[in-house]
CSV table of C-alpha atoms in Angstrom, one decimal:
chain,number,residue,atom,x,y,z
A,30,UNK,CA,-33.4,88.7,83.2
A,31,UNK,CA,-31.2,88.4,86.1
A,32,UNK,CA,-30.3,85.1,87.6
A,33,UNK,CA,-30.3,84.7,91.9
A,34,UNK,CA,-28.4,82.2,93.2
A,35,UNK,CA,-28.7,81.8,97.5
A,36,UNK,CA,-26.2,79.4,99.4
A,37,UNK,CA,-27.3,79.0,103.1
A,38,UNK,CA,-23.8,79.6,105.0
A,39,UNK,CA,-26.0,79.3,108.7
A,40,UNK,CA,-29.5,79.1,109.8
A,41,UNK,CA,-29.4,82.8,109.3
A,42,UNK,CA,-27.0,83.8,106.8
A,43,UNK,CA,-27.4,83.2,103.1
A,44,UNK,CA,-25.1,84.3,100.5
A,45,UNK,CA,-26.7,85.5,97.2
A,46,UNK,CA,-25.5,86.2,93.8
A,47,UNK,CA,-27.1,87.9,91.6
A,48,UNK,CA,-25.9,87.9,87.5
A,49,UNK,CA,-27.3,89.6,85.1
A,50,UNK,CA,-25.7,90.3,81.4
A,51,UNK,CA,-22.3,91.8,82.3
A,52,UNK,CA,-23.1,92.7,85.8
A,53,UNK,CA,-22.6,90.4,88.6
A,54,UNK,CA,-23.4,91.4,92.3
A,55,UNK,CA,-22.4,89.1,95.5
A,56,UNK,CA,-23.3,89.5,98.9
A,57,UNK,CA,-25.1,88.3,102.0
A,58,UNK,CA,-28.8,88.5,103.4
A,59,UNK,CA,-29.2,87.7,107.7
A,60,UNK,CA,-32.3,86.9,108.6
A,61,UNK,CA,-33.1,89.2,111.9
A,62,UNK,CA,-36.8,89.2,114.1
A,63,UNK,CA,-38.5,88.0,110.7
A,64,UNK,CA,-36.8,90.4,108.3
A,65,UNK,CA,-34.5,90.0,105.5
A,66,UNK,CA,-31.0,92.8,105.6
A,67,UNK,CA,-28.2,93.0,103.9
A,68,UNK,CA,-25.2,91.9,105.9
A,69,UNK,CA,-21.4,91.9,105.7
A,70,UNK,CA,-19.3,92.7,102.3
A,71,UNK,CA,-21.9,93.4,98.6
A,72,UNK,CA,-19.3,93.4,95.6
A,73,UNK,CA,-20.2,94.4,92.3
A,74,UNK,CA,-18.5,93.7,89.1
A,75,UNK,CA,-19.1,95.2,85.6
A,76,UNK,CA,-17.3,93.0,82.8
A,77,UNK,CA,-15.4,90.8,85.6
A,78,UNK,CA,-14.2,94.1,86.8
A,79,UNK,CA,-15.2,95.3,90.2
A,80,UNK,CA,-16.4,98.4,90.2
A,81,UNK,CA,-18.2,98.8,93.6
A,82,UNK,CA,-18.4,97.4,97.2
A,83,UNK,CA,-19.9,98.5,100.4
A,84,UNK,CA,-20.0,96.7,103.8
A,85,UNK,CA,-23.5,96.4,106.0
A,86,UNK,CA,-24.0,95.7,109.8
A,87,UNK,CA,-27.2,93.9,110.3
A,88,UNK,CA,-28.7,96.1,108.0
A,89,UNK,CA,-26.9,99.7,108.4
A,90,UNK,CA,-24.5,101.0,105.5
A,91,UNK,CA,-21.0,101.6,107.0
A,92,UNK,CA,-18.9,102.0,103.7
A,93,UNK,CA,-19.2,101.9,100.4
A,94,UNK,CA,-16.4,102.2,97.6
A,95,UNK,CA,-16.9,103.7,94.2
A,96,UNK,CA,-14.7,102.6,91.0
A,97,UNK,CA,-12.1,104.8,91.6
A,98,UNK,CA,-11.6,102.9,95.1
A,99,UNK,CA,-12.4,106.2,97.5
A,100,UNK,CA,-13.8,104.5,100.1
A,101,UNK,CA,-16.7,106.4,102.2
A,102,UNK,CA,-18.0,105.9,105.6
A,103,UNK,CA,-21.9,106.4,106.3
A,104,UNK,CA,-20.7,109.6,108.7
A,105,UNK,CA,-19.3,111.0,105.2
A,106,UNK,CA,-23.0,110.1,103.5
A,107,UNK,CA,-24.5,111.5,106.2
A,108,UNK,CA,-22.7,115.5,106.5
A,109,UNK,CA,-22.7,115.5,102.2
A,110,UNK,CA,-26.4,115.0,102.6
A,111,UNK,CA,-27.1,117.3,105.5
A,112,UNK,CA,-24.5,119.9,104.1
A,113,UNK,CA,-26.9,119.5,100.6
A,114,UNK,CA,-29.8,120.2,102.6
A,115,UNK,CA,-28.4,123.4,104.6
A,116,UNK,CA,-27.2,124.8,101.1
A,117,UNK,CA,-31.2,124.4,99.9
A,118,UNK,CA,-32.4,125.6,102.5
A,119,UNK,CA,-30.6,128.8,102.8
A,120,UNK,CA,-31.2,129.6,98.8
A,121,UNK,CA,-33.4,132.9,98.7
């Protein structure tokens, strides 16, 4: 049910926006050796309210921010996911 609208901003960059009942999610695809990534700012709003956003460099997470606005960098991902795997690892 959701609706895509693309906007070509360069030979290689497109802007999408994708709406679908009360969510609406913007952003931009680059196109790179024949593959689509995500590039540059993704916002996402719940109820015209924006509730998430995270930021992509040809493809690699470098931040996201959750509703409460806490901001966290793909180094913070990274150690909470290791850090998770260390703890289940070392369960007898």
């Amino acid at each position: 049910d959701a609706t895509r609208t693309l906007r070509w901003v360069s030979p290689t960059l497109v802007e999408v926006t994708i709406e679908s009942h009360e969510i609406t999610q913007r952003g931009f695809y680059l196109l790179q050796n024949r593959t689509i990534v995500r590039h540059g700012t993704w916002v996402m709003w719940t109820n015209g309210e924006r509730t998430m956003a995270a930021n992509f460099d040809h493809g690699e997470l470098q931040w996201f921010q959750n509703p409460n606005g806490k901001q966290f960098t793909a180094a913070d991902i990274k150690q909470q996911r290791d850090q998770q795997r260390t703890e289940y690892l070392s369960v007898d």
